[in-house]
mmCIF file of C-alpha atoms in Angstrom:
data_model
loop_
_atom_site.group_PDB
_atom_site.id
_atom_site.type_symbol
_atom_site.label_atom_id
_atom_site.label_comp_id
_atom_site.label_asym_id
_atom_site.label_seq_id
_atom_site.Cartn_x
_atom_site.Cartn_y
_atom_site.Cartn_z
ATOM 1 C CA UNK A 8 7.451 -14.920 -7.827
ATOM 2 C CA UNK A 9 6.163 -16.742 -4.658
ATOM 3 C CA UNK A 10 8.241 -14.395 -2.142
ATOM 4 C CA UNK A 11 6.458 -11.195 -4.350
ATOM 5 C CA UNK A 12 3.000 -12.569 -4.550
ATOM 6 C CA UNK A 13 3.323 -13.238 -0.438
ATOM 7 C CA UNK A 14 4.906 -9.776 0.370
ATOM 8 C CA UNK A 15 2.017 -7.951 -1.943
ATOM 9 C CA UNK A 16 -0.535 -10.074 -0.433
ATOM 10 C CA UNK A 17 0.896 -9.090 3.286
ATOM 11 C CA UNK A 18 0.810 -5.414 2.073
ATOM 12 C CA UNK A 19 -3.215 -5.943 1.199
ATOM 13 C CA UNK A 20 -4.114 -7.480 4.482
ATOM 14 C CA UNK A 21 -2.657 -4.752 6.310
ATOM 15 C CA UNK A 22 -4.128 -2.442 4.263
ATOM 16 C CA UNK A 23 -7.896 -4.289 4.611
ATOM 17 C CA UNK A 24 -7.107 -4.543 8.410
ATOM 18 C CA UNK A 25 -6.550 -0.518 8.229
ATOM 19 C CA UNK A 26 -9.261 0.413 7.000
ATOM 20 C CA UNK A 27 -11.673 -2.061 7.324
ATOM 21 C CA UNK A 28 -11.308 -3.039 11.318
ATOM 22 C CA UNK A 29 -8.490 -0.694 13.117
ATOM 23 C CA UNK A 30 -10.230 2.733 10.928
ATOM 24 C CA UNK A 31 -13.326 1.083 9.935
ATOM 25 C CA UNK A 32 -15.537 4.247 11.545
ATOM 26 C CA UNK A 33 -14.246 7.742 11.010
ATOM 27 C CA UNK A 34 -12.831 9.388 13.722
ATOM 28 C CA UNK A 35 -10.067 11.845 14.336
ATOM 29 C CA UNK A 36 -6.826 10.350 15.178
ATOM 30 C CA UNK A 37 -5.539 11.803 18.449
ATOM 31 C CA UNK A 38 -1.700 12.498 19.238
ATOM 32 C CA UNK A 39 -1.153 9.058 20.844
ATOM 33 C CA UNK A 40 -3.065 6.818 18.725
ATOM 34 C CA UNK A 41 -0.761 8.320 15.964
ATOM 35 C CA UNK A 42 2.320 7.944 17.645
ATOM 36 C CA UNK A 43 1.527 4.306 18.803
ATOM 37 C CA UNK A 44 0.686 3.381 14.716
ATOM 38 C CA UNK A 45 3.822 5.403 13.970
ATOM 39 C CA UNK A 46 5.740 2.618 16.178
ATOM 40 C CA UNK A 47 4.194 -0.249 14.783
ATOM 41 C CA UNK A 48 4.605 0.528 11.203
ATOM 42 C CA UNK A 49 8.309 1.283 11.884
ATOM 43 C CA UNK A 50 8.593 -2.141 13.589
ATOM 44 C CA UNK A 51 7.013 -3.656 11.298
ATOM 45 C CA UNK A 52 9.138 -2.347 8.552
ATOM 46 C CA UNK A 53 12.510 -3.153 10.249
ATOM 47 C CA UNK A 54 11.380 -6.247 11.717
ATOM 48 C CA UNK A 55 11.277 -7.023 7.699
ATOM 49 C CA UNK A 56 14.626 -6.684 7.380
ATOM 50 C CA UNK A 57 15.068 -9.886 9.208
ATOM 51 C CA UNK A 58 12.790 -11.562 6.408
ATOM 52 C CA UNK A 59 14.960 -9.745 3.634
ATOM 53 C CA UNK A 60 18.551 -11.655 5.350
ATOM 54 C CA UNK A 61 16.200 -15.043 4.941
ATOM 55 C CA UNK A 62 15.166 -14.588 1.400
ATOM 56 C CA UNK A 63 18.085 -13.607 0.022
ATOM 57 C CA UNK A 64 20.160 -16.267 2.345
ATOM 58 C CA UNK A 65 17.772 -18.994 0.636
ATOM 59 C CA UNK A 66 17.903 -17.176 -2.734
ATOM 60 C CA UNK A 67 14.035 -16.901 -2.726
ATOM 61 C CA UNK A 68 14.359 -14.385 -5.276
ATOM 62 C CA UNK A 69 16.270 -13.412 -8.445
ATOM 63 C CA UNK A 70 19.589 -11.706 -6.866
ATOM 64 C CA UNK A 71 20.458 -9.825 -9.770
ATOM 65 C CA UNK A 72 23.216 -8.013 -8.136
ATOM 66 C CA UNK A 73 24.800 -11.117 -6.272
ATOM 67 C CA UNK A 74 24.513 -9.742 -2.738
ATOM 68 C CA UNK A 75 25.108 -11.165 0.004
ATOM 69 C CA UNK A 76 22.019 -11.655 2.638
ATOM 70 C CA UNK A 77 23.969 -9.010 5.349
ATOM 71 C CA UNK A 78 24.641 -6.311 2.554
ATOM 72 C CA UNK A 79 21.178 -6.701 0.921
ATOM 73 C CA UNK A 80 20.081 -6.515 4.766
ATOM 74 C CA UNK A 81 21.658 -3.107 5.192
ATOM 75 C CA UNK A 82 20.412 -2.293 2.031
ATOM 76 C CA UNK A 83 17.222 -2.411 2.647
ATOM 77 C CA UNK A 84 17.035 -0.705 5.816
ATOM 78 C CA UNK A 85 19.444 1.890 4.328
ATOM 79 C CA UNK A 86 16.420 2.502 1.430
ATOM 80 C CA UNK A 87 13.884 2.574 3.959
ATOM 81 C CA UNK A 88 15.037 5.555 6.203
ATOM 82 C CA UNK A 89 15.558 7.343 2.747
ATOM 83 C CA UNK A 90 12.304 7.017 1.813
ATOM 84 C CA UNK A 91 11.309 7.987 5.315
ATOM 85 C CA UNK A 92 13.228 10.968 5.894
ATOM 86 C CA UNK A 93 12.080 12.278 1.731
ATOM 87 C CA UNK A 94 8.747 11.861 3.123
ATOM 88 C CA UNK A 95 8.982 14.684 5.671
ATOM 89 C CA UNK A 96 8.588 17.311 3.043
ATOM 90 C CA UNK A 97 5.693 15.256 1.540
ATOM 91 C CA UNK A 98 3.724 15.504 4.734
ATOM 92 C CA UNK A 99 4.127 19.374 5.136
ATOM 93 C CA UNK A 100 2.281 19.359 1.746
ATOM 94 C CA UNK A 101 -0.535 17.271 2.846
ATOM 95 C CA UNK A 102 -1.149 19.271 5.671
ATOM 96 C CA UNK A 103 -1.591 21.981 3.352
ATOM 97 C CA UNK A 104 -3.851 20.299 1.388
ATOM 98 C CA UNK A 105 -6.316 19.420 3.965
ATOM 99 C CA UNK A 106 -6.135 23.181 5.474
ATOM 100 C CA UNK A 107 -6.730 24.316 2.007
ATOM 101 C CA UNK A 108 -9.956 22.129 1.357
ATOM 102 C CA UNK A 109 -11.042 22.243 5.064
ATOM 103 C CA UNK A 110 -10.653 18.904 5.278
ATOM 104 C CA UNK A 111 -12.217 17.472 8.904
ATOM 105 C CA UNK A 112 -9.094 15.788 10.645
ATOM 106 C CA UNK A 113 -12.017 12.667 11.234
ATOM 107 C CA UNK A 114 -12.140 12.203 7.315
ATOM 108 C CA UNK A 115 -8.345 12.832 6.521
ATOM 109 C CA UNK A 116 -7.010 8.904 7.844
ATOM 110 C CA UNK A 117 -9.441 8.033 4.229
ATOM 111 C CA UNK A 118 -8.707 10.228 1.705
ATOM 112 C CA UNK A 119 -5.014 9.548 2.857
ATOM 113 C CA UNK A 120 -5.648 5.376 2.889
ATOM 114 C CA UNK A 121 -6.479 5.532 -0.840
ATOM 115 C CA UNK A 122 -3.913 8.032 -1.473
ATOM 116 C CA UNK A 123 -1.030 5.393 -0.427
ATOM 117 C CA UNK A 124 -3.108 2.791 -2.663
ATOM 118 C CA UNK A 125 -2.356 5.257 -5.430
ATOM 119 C CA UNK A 126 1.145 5.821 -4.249
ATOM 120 C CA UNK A 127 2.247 2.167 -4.589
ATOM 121 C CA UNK A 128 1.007 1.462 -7.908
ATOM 122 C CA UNK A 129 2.459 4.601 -9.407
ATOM 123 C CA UNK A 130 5.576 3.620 -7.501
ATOM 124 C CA UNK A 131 5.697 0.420 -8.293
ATOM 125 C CA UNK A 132 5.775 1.403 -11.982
ATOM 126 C CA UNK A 133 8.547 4.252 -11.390
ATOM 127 C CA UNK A 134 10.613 1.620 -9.966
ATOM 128 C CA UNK A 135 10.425 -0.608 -12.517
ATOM 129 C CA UNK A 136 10.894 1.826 -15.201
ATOM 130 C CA UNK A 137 14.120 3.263 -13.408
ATOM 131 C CA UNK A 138 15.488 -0.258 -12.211
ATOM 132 C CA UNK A 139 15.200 -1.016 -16.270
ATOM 133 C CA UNK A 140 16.811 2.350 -17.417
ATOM 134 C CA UNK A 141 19.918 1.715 -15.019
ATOM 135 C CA UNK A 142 20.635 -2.346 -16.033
ATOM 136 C CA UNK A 143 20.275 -0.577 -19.496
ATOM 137 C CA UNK A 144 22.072 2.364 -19.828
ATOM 138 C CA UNK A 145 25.016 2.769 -17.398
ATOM 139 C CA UNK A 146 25.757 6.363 -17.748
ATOM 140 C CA UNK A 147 21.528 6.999 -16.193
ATOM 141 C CA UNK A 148 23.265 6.704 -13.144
ATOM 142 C CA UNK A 149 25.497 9.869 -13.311
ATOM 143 C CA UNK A 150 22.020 11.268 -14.420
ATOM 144 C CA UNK A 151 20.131 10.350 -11.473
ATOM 145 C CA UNK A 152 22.898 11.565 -9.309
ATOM 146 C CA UNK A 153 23.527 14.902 -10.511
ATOM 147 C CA UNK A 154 19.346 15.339 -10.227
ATOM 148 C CA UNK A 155 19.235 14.622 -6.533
ATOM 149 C CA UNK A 156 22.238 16.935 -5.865
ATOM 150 C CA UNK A 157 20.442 19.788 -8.092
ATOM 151 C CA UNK A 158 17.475 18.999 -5.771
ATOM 152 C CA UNK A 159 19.290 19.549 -2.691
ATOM 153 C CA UNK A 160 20.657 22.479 -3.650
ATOM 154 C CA UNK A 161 17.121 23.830 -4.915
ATOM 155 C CA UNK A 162 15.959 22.545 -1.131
ATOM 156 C CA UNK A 163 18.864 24.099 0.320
ATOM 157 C CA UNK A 164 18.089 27.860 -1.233
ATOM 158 C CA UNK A 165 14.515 27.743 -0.976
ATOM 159 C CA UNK A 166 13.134 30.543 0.925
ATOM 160 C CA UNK A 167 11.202 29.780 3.679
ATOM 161 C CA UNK A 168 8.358 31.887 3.484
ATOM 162 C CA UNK A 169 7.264 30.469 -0.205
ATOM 163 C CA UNK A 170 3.541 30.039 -0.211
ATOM 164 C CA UNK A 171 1.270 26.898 -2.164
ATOM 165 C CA UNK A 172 -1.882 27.277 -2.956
ATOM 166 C CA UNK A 173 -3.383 23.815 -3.924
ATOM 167 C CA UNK A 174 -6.472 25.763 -5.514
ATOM 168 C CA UNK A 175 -4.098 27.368 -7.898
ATOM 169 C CA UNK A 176 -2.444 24.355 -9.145
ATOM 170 C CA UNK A 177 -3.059 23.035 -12.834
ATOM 171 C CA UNK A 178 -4.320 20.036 -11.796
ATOM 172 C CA UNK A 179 -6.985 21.695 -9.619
ATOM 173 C CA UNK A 180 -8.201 23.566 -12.233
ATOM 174 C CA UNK A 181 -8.528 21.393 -14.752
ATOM 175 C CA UNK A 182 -10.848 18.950 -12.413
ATOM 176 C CA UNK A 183 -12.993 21.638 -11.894
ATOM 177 C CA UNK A 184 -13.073 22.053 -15.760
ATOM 178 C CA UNK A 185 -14.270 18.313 -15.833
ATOM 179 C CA UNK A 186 -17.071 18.202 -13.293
ATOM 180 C CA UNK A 187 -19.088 19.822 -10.887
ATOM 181 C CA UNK A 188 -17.836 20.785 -7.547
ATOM 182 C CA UNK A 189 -19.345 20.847 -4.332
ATOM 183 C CA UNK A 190 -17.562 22.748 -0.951
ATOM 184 C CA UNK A 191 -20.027 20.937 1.071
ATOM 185 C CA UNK A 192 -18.646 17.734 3.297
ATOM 186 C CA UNK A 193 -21.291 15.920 4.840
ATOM 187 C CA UNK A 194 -19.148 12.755 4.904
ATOM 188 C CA UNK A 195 -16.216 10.955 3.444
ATOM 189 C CA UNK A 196 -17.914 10.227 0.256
ATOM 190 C CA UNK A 197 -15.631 11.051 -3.058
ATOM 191 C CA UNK A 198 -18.671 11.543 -5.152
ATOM 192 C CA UNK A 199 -21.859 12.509 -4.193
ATOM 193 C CA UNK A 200 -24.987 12.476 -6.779
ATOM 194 C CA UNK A 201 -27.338 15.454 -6.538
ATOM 195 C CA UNK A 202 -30.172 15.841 -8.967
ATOM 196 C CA UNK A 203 -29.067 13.259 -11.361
ATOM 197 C CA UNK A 204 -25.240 14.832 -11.604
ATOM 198 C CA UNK A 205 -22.198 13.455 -10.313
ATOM 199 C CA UNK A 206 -20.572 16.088 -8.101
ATOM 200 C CA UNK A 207 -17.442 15.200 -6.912
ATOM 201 C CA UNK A 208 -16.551 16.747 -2.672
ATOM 202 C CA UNK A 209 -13.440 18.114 -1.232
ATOM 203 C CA UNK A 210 -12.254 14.944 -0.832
ATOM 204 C CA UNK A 211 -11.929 13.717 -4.038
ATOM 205 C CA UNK A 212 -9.674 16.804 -4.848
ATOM 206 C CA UNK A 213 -7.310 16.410 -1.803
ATOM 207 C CA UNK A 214 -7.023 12.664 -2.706
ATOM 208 C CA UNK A 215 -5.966 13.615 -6.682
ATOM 209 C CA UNK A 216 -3.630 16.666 -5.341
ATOM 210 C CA UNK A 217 -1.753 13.784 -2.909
ATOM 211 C CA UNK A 218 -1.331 11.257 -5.840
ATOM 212 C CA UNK A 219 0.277 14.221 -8.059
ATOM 213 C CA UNK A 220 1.912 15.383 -5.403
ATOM 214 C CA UNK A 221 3.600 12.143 -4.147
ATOM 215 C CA UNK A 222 4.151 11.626 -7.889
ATOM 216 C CA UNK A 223 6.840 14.629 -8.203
ATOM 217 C CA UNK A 224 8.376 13.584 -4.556
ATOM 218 C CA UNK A 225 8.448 10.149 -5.852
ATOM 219 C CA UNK A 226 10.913 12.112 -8.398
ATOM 220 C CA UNK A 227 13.517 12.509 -5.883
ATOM 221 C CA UNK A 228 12.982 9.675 -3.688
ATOM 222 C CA UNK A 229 13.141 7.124 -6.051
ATOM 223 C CA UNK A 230 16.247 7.911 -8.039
ATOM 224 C CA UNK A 231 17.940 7.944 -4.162
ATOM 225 C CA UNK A 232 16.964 4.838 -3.242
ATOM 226 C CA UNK A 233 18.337 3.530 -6.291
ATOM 227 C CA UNK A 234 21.819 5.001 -5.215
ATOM 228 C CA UNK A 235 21.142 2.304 -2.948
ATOM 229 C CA UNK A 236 20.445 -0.401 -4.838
ATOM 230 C CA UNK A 237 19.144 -1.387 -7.839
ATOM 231 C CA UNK A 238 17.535 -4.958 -6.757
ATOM 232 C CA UNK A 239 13.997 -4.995 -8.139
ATOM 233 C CA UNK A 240 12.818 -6.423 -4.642
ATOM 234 C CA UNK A 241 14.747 -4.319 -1.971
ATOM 235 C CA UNK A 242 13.670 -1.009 -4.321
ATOM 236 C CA UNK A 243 10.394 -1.791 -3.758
ATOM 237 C CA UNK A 244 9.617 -3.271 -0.485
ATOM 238 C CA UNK A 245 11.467 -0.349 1.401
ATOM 239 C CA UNK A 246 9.373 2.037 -0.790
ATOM 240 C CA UNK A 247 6.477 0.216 0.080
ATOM 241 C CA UNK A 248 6.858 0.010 3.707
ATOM 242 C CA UNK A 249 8.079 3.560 3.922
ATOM 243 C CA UNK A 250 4.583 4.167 2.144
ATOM 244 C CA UNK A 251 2.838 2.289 4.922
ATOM 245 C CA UNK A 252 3.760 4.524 7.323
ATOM 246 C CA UNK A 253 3.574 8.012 6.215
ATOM 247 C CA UNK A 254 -0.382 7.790 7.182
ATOM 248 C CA UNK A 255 0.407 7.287 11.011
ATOM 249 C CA UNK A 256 3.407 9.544 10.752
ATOM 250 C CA UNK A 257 1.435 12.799 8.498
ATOM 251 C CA UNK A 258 -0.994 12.139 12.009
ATOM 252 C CA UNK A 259 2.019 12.226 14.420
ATOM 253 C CA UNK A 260 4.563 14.968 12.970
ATOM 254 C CA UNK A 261 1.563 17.141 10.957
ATOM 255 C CA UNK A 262 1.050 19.572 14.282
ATOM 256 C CA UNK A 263 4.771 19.526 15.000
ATOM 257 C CA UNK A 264 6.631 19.617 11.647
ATOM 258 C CA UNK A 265 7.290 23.605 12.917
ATOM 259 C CA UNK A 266 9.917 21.730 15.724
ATOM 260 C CA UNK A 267 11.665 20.179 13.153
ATOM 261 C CA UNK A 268 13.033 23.114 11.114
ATOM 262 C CA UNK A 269 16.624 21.536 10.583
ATOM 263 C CA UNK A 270 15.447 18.354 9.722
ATOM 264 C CA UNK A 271 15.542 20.619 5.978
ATOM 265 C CA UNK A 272 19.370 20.193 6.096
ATOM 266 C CA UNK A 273 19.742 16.678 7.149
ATOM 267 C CA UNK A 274 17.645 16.136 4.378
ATOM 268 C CA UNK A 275 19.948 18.335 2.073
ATOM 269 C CA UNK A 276 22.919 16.274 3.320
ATOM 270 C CA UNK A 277 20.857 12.675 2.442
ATOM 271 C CA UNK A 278 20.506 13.895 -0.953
ATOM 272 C CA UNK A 279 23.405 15.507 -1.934
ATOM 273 C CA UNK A 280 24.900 12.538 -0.456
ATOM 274 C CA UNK A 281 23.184 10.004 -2.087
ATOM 275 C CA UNK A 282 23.829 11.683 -5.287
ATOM 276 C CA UNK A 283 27.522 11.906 -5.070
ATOM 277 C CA UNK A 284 27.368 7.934 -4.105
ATOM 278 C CA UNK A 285 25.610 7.699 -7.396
ATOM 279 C CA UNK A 286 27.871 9.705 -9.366
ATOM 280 C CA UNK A 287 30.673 7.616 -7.882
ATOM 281 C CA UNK A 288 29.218 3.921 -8.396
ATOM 282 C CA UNK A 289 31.478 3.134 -10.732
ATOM 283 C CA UNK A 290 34.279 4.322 -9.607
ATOM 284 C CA UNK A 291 34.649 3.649 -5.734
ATOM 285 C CA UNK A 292 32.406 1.464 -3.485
ATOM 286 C CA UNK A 293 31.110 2.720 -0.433
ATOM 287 C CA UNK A 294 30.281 0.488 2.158
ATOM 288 C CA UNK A 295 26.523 -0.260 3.563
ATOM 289 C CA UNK A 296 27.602 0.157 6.831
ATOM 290 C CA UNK A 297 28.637 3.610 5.886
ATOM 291 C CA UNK A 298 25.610 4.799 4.083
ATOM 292 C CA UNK A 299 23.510 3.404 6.830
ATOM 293 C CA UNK A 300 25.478 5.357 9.327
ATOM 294 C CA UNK A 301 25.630 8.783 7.728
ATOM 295 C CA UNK A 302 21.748 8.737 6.983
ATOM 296 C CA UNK A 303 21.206 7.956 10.605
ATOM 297 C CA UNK A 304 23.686 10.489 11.938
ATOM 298 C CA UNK A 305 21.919 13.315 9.433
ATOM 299 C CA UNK A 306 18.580 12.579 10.831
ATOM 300 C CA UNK A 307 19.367 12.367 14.225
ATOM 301 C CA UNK A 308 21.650 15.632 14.146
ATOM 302 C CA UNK A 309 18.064 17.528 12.703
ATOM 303 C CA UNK A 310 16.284 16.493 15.436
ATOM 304 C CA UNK A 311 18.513 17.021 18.017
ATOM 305 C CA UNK A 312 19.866 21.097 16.598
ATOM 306 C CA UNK A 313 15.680 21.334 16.244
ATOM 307 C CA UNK A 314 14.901 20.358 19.566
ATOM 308 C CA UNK A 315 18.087 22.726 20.938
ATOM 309 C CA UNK A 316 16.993 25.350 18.810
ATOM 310 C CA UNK A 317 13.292 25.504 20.408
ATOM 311 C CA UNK A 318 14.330 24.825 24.004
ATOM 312 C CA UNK A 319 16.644 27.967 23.338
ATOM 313 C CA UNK A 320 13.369 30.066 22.478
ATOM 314 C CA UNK A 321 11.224 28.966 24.815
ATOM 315 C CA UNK A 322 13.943 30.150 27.128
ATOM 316 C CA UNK A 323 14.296 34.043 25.545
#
């Protein structure tokens, strides 16, 4: 429990350094302050892995699964660019949130701060709950799998021109239904109290349309990570520090996530990959190396048929 209670309480400070020194006064996060967070968080994260070889070379925690420190290594950084790619879809989303509500971009870095505090306990339970339906039931897994390649295949036949309208949602409804709403932002106040009432802001709806929201991603993500791995620790840490960085990336990739329109079928590949590794668990063993290799590859071949693609139009 010592190696959990020190990576949660390492997870807190950089969370109080966020927002309480580095964010501490609103502002709205320019292009390069995003993209320099953007490459600290992803340092940070794979730096980690280094730490993950040591704990698991010391047996710091419980290795249910017997790894060995390399494979649990490649394990974890194979979980983390999962839950990195998934999250691409999560940040078109957000950005439609914010445009919905009208959201200023100087208030968005703290309605998004609390929405990751949000994330991780809801994650946190989601793992646990999966991680316990797997060691319990083996045949979950064939479950799991043929849900992430459904989801692909829903992802891979979506039309492009479908519309969401956050006001329309049940969940927005029903909040309104619950308490008075103002449209008014003055600041980046949840609540604000106005002749005795509490009257909750634009804000507070965003936030509670990102938790729900990152709720049903966390749907897809999480069963793929498990494809992974199914050791408590790794499960969580690479969600966690995936988490950690979706802020500075929804701030880098939210005005360019038009460049990236193939990135859609690298992520169809991840998942319907992922899935078929699932399906096949019991049956043949794929190596880390592997995995780790093909989820790189698929990202990299998005970006690179993206960037093609728009140097071809800016040419016609």
């Amino acid at each position: 429990m010592i190696v959990w209670t020190l990576f949660i309480t390492l997870i807190v400070i950089f969370l109080a350094l966020d927002l309480g020194i580095f964010n501490k006064n609103p502002h709205e996060i320019s292009n390069k302050e995003a993209s320099m967070w953007t490459g600290i968080w992803v340092s940070v994260a794979l730096l980690f892995s280094i730490g993950v070889y040591f704990i698991f070379k010391n047996g710091w925690v419980d290795n249910v699964d017997n790894l060995t420190p390399t494979t649990a290594m490649l394990k974890y950084i194979t979980g983390y660019l999962i839950e990195l790619s998934l999250s691409i879809d999560n940040i078109f989303v957000i950005a439609v949130i914010f445009t919905s509500f009208k959201i200023p971009k100087k208030f968005q870095h703290r309605v998004l701060f609390w929405g990751i505090i949000g994330a991780i306990v809801f994650r946190a339970l989601m793992i646990l709950f999966g991680v316990f339906l797997i060691k319990k039931f083996d045949w979950i897994i064939y479950v799991f799998g043929a849900f992430l390649i459904f989801t692909a295949l829903r992802m891979l036949f979506e039309k492009e021109d479908h519309h969401y309208d956050p006001k329309q949602s049940f969940v927005y409804k029903s909040v309104r239904k619950l308490m008075p709403i103002t449209t008014v932002i003055n600041s980046q106040q949840f609540f604000i109290r106005k002749r005795g009432l509490l009257i909750a802001t634009p804000l507070f709806l965003a936030l509670i349309l990102i938790e729900f929201t990152d709720i049903l991603f966390a749907l897809d993500s999480i069963p793929a990570i498990l494809a992974i791995t199914s050791d408590p620790f790794l499960v969580f840490s690479s969600n966690i520090m995936a988490i950690l960085g979706l802020r500075s990336m929804y701030f880098f990739l939210a005005n360019m996530i038009e460049r990236f329109g193939y990135l859609k079928y690298s992520l169809v590949a991840i998942l319907t990959y992922v899935g078929v590794k699932m399906i096949l668990a019991h049956h043949i063993e794929i190596p880390e190396w592997f995995s780790l290799s093909f989820i790189g590859l698929s990202l990299a071949l998005g970006v690179l048929f993206s960037l093609r693609s728009e140097k071809k139009d800016n040419i016609e």
